[in-house]
Short mmCIF file of C-alpha atoms and ligand atoms in Angstrom, two decimals:
data_model
loop_
_atom_site.label_atom_id
_atom_site.label_comp_id
_atom_site.label_asym_id
_atom_site.label_seq_id
_atom_site.Cartn_x
_atom_site.Cartn_y
_atom_site.Cartn_z
CA MET H 1 -33.68 199.52 58.56
CA LYS H 2 -32.47 199.97 62.10
CA VAL H 3 -29.48 197.78 61.53
CA GLY H 4 -28.53 199.72 58.39
CA THR H 5 -28.70 203.06 60.24
CA HIS H 6 -26.63 201.76 63.10
CA SER H 7 -24.12 200.39 60.64
CA ASN H 8 -23.84 203.78 58.81
CA GLU H 9 -23.34 205.63 62.08
CA MET H 10 -20.74 203.12 63.10
CA GLN H 11 -18.95 203.49 59.78
CA ASP H 12 -18.87 207.30 60.15
CA ALA H 13 -17.52 206.97 63.74
CA ILE H 14 -14.73 204.65 62.55
CA VAL H 15 -13.80 206.90 59.72
CA GLY H 16 -13.52 209.77 62.25
CA ALA H 17 -11.37 207.70 64.60
CA MET H 18 -9.11 206.66 61.78
CA ARG H 19 -7.63 210.21 61.63
CA GLN H 20 -6.02 209.51 64.99
CA VAL H 21 -5.03 206.01 64.01
CA LEU H 22 -3.26 207.34 60.88
CA ALA H 23 -1.46 210.18 62.73
CA PRO H 24 2.38 210.03 62.96
CA ILE H 25 3.41 207.04 65.05
CA GLU H 26 4.44 209.18 68.06
CA THR H 27 0.94 210.56 68.52
CA ALA H 28 -1.17 207.90 66.83
CA ARG H 29 -3.90 205.97 68.69
CA GLY H 30 -5.06 202.41 68.25
CA LEU H 31 -8.38 201.46 66.65
CA PRO H 32 -11.51 202.15 68.80
CA ASN H 33 -12.76 199.30 70.98
CA ALA H 34 -15.74 198.77 68.74
CA CYS H 35 -13.44 197.60 65.98
CA TYR H 36 -12.59 194.55 68.07
CA ALA H 37 -15.90 193.82 69.74
CA ASP H 38 -18.91 195.16 67.90
CA PRO H 39 -20.68 192.76 65.52
CA ALA H 40 -21.73 195.81 63.45
CA VAL H 41 -18.04 196.50 62.73
CA MET H 42 -17.54 192.86 61.75
CA ALA H 43 -20.40 193.22 59.28
CA ILE H 44 -18.77 196.33 57.82
CA GLU H 45 -15.44 194.50 57.58
CA GLN H 46 -17.01 191.57 55.79
CA ARG H 47 -18.62 193.88 53.31
CA ARG H 48 -15.80 196.39 52.78
CA ILE H 49 -12.70 194.25 53.26
CA PHE H 50 -13.55 190.64 52.53
CA ARG H 51 -16.09 191.16 49.80
CA GLU H 52 -14.36 193.91 47.86
CA GLY H 53 -10.80 192.72 47.39
CA TRP H 54 -8.33 189.85 47.40
CA PHE H 55 -7.70 187.82 50.54
CA CYS H 56 -6.31 184.42 51.36
CA ALA H 57 -9.00 181.74 51.63
CA GLY H 58 -7.10 178.46 51.81
CA PHE H 59 -4.09 176.34 51.01
CA VAL H 60 -3.19 174.49 47.83
CA MET H 61 -2.32 171.53 50.11
CA ASP H 62 -6.01 171.28 51.06
CA VAL H 63 -6.74 169.87 47.55
CA PRO H 64 -3.52 168.05 46.67
CA ASP H 65 -4.97 165.50 44.21
CA ASN H 66 -7.06 165.78 41.09
CA GLY H 67 -10.74 165.38 42.04
CA ASP H 68 -10.26 166.76 45.61
CA LEU H 69 -12.99 168.94 47.07
CA SER H 70 -12.66 170.87 50.28
CA PRO H 71 -15.35 173.17 51.89
CA ILE H 72 -14.36 176.47 53.40
CA GLU H 73 -16.31 179.32 54.97
CA VAL H 74 -15.06 182.83 54.33
CA ALA H 75 -16.59 186.19 55.03
CA GLY H 76 -19.74 184.42 56.21
CA LEU H 77 -20.15 182.57 52.88
CA PRO H 78 -19.85 178.85 52.17
CA LEU H 79 -17.39 178.11 49.36
CA PHE H 80 -15.43 175.03 48.27
CA LEU H 81 -12.12 174.38 46.67
CA SER H 82 -12.03 171.98 43.73
CA ARG H 83 -9.07 170.50 41.91
CA GLY H 84 -10.21 169.39 38.49
CA MET H 85 -8.96 166.39 36.58
CA ASP H 86 -6.85 168.89 34.66
CA GLY H 87 -5.08 169.78 37.90
CA ALA H 88 -6.53 173.34 37.99
CA ILE H 89 -7.84 174.66 41.27
CA ARG H 90 -11.15 176.50 41.17
CA VAL H 91 -13.26 177.99 43.93
CA PHE H 92 -17.07 177.83 43.86
CA HIS H 93 -19.93 178.97 46.01
CA ASN H 94 -20.91 175.83 47.95
CA VAL H 95 -24.54 176.21 46.99
CA CYS H 96 -26.62 174.03 44.66
CA ARG H 97 -28.27 176.03 41.90
CA HIS H 98 -31.57 174.15 42.39
CA ARG H 99 -32.70 174.78 45.98
CA GLY H 100 -29.50 176.05 47.58
CA ARG H 101 -28.37 172.87 49.36
CA ILE H 102 -24.75 172.83 50.57
CA LEU H 103 -22.95 170.58 48.13
CA VAL H 104 -19.64 169.68 49.81
CA GLU H 105 -19.90 169.11 53.54
CA ALA H 106 -16.46 167.59 54.23
CA PRO H 107 -13.20 167.18 52.33
CA THR H 108 -13.57 164.36 49.80
CA ASN H 109 -12.35 163.15 46.45
CA THR H 110 -14.60 162.64 43.47
CA LYS H 111 -13.26 161.52 40.13
CA LYS H 112 -16.36 162.33 38.14
CA ALA H 113 -18.89 164.78 39.44
CA ILE H 114 -20.28 166.67 42.43
CA MET H 115 -23.72 165.39 43.30
CA CYS H 116 -26.17 167.34 45.39
CA PRO H 117 -27.53 165.22 48.28
CA TYR H 118 -31.04 166.75 47.94
CA HIS H 119 -32.31 165.93 44.39
CA SER H 120 -29.04 164.62 42.87
CA TRP H 121 -28.34 167.41 40.40
CA THR H 122 -24.75 166.87 39.35
CA TYR H 123 -21.95 169.24 38.38
CA GLY H 124 -18.60 168.72 36.76
CA LEU H 125 -15.43 169.68 38.63
CA ASP H 126 -15.42 172.76 36.37
CA GLY H 127 -18.87 173.73 37.71
CA ARG H 128 -20.95 172.81 34.65
CA LEU H 129 -24.40 171.40 35.36
CA ILE H 130 -24.31 167.90 33.85
CA GLY H 131 -27.20 166.00 35.40
CA THR H 132 -30.80 166.86 36.39
CA PRO H 133 -32.43 163.49 37.11
CA HIS H 134 -36.21 163.27 36.64
CA ILE H 135 -36.51 167.01 36.06
CA GLY H 136 -39.13 166.43 33.37
CA GLY H 137 -41.03 163.80 35.44
CA PRO H 138 -40.12 160.26 36.43
CA GLY H 139 -37.54 158.84 33.99
CA LYS H 140 -37.23 162.15 32.06
CA HIS H 141 -33.94 163.85 32.78
CA THR H 142 -34.49 166.93 30.67
CA CYS H 143 -37.53 169.06 30.05
CA PRO H 144 -38.62 171.38 27.27
CA GLY H 145 -37.63 174.98 27.89
CA PHE H 146 -35.06 174.14 30.54
CA ASP H 147 -31.49 175.04 29.51
CA GLY H 148 -28.89 174.10 32.10
CA THR H 149 -26.10 175.81 30.24
CA ASP H 150 -26.26 178.94 32.41
CA ILE H 151 -27.04 177.12 35.62
CA GLY H 152 -23.59 175.92 36.51
CA LEU H 153 -22.04 176.55 39.91
CA LYS H 154 -21.09 180.10 40.65
CA GLU H 155 -17.31 180.36 40.43
CA VAL H 156 -15.36 182.80 42.54
CA ARG H 157 -12.39 184.58 41.01
CA SER H 158 -9.28 182.98 42.48
CA ALA H 159 -5.50 182.86 42.15
CA GLU H 160 -2.56 180.89 43.62
CA TRP H 161 0.70 182.23 45.01
CA PHE H 162 3.26 180.55 47.26
CA GLY H 163 1.00 177.57 47.90
CA LEU H 164 -1.92 179.84 48.97
CA ILE H 165 -5.31 180.31 47.38
CA PHE H 166 -6.63 183.84 47.18
CA VAL H 167 -10.15 184.84 46.24
CA ASP H 168 -11.91 188.00 45.11
CA LEU H 169 -15.58 187.61 46.02
CA SER H 170 -16.54 190.85 44.16
CA GLY H 171 -15.07 189.59 40.86
CA ILE H 172 -14.04 193.18 40.02
CA ALA H 173 -11.06 193.85 42.26
CA GLU H 174 -7.71 194.82 40.65
CA ALA H 175 -5.85 192.08 38.84
CA PHE H 176 -4.28 189.58 41.28
CA GLY H 177 -0.82 190.35 39.81
CA THR H 178 -1.30 194.00 40.82
CA TYR H 179 -2.36 193.05 44.36
CA ILE H 180 0.55 190.68 45.00
CA GLN H 181 3.24 192.53 43.03
CA PRO H 182 4.78 194.59 45.89
CA LEU H 183 5.41 191.53 48.07
CA ALA H 184 6.27 189.25 45.14
CA ARG H 185 8.86 191.80 44.07
CA ARG H 186 10.36 191.93 47.56
CA TRP H 187 10.64 188.13 47.69
CA ARG H 188 11.47 187.60 44.01
CA ALA H 189 14.59 185.57 44.94
CA PHE H 190 12.16 182.75 45.82
CA GLU H 191 10.21 182.88 42.62
CA GLY H 192 10.00 179.42 41.09
CA VAL H 193 11.39 177.68 44.17
CA PRO H 194 9.20 174.58 44.56
CA LEU H 195 7.23 174.47 47.81
CA VAL H 196 6.96 170.95 49.23
CA HIS H 197 4.23 170.29 51.74
CA THR H 198 5.88 167.67 53.90
CA GLY H 199 2.78 166.02 55.31
CA ALA H 200 0.06 166.22 57.95
CA ASP H 201 2.57 167.00 60.71
CA CYS H 202 3.45 170.29 59.13
CA ARG H 203 0.03 171.78 59.93
CA ILE H 204 -0.67 173.40 63.28
CA GLU H 205 -4.07 174.71 64.36
CA PHE H 206 -4.38 177.75 66.59
CA GLU H 207 -7.63 178.62 68.31
CA LEU H 208 -7.43 182.28 69.23
CA ALA H 209 -9.99 183.83 71.53
CA CYS H 210 -9.61 187.25 70.01
CA ASN H 211 -10.70 189.43 67.17
CA TRP H 212 -8.80 188.52 63.93
CA LYS H 213 -7.08 191.91 63.77
CA LEU H 214 -5.26 191.37 67.08
CA ALA H 215 -3.53 188.34 65.59
CA VAL H 216 -2.47 190.46 62.60
CA GLU H 217 -1.28 193.32 64.79
CA ASN H 218 0.68 191.03 67.08
CA TYR H 219 2.38 189.46 64.06
CA CYS H 220 3.52 192.83 62.73
CA GLU H 221 5.73 193.72 65.73
CA ALA H 222 8.83 192.28 67.35
CA TYR H 223 8.45 194.42 70.48
CA HIS H 224 7.02 191.55 72.54
CA LEU H 225 9.88 189.13 71.78
CA PRO H 226 11.96 189.45 75.00
CA TRP H 227 8.95 188.78 77.26
CA VAL H 228 6.75 186.42 75.27
CA HIS H 229 9.44 184.50 73.32
CA PRO H 230 12.58 184.65 75.50
CA GLU H 231 14.07 181.55 73.88
CA LEU H 232 13.65 182.93 70.38
CA ASN H 233 14.96 186.30 71.60
CA ARG H 234 18.16 184.62 72.77
CA TYR H 235 19.27 183.71 69.24
CA SER H 236 17.23 186.24 67.27
CA PRO H 237 17.21 189.26 69.64
CA LEU H 238 14.96 192.25 69.39
CA GLU H 239 17.82 194.58 68.36
CA GLN H 240 18.49 192.41 65.30
CA HIS H 241 14.95 193.05 63.97
CA TYR H 242 13.82 195.75 61.62
CA ALA H 243 10.35 197.00 60.74
CA ILE H 244 8.72 196.46 57.37
CA VAL H 245 5.93 198.93 56.61
CA GLU H 246 4.32 198.91 53.17
CA GLN H 247 0.92 199.67 51.76
CA THR H 248 -0.21 196.03 51.23
CA TYR H 249 1.90 194.26 53.89
CA SER H 250 3.71 195.02 57.10
CA GLY H 251 5.82 193.15 59.58
CA GLN H 252 9.37 192.61 60.64
CA GLY H 253 12.62 191.11 59.45
CA SER H 254 15.44 189.51 61.41
CA ASN H 255 19.13 189.56 60.59
CA CYS H 256 19.61 186.57 62.83
CA TYR H 257 18.00 183.43 61.42
CA ALA H 258 20.21 180.70 62.84
CA PRO H 259 18.16 177.81 64.13
CA GLY H 260 21.29 175.96 65.33
CA PHE H 261 20.29 172.37 64.56
CA PRO H 262 22.58 169.78 66.15
CA GLU H 263 25.26 168.27 63.91
CA GLY H 264 23.73 165.63 61.63
CA ALA H 265 20.09 166.52 62.42
CA PRO H 266 17.73 166.32 59.42
CA ALA H 267 17.27 169.70 57.82
CA PHE H 268 15.44 171.17 54.85
CA PRO H 269 17.61 172.14 51.87
CA ASN H 270 18.25 175.81 51.23
CA ALA H 271 16.59 177.45 48.24
CA PRO H 272 19.23 177.79 45.52
CA SER H 273 20.98 181.00 44.42
CA LEU H 274 19.70 183.28 47.13
CA PRO H 275 21.17 186.73 47.75
CA ALA H 276 23.56 186.86 50.76
CA PHE H 277 20.94 188.40 53.07
CA TRP H 278 18.97 185.16 53.18
CA GLY H 279 21.99 183.25 54.59
CA SER H 280 21.15 184.64 58.03
CA GLY H 281 18.04 186.73 57.41
CA ALA H 282 14.30 185.99 57.62
CA GLU H 283 11.14 188.02 57.16
CA TYR H 284 7.69 187.85 58.71
CA VAL H 285 4.89 189.92 57.24
CA ALA H 286 1.15 190.15 57.38
CA LEU H 287 -0.09 190.39 53.81
CA PHE H 288 -3.27 192.40 54.22
CA PRO H 289 -5.88 191.68 55.09
CA ASN H 290 -5.55 188.19 56.61
CA VAL H 291 -2.49 186.06 55.90
CA LEU H 292 0.63 185.91 58.07
CA LEU H 293 3.81 184.75 56.28
CA GLY H 294 7.28 183.72 57.37
CA LEU H 295 10.09 183.22 54.88
CA HIS H 296 13.50 181.68 55.48
CA ARG H 297 16.17 180.23 53.21
CA ASP H 298 14.97 176.71 54.02
CA HIS H 299 11.29 176.95 54.87
CA PHE H 300 8.15 179.00 54.50
CA PHE H 301 5.01 179.10 56.56
CA ALA H 302 1.64 180.73 56.30
CA VAL H 303 -1.15 181.33 58.89
FE1 FES O 1 -29.58 170.44 44.92
FE2 FES O 1 -32.17 170.09 44.63
S1 FES O 1 -31.10 171.37 46.04
S2 FES O 1 -30.59 169.13 43.60
#
């Protein structure tokens, strides 16, 4: 009761503060401190941002082969990614329908079924309940009155785009196509270009001792380039950057993408048939709420 009251007061305070945050840029203020430090705000964010709309929850490369399973935790909930024998990626709550045991504890591959470690109920890669050993007593694997048809794993609405896996925990958010359309339209020149994950060495892990929004905010601006990234600023200087501000994504673009590899050094091929801009341009946007993207004629990355 107390927690709920505190949470409602907090929500009202934030809504009030947002008027200043949303003021014209010359007079706007940043978010209140509580937005970065108060667990009550995190709880509101999990409820209102991560449980009511689309967000990025993982990478297609995490389940490259049919039968792959990979656990993830998002918005405080345990989920897992599953690539079925049909090649389709699905996302499920990582919770057994019997007594709630976590089903997938580490990335693995299973060709047949997902077996719960507690009482060995088994599920197909499509989530169907397919085995309930001894449920009717020793040696009896069915029991009268028990119908497992509706007791499959709880699937989470999901979609793929640019090698990323998005989820909608609510199940009732707008269509994924509507959510992604503004950015997909901006980057339509890359539609259909195959993304090739080049191996384990193309993954970097960052451990950031900060609230998640600071990482997003930092990514959206080029202002810090001369001081924090002087090398980068030498060949892609601040004055060659422009701001990108849209409803569902924000960030920056550069007119100066020229990595300057030495003659003969291995390089990725350019995507075919790109408009002239991409010959020397690149764009870096945060797709709200939580994925940071960088797009170049020859490579793409996502954080
Ligand atoms: Fe999974 Fe019992 S909790 S089979």
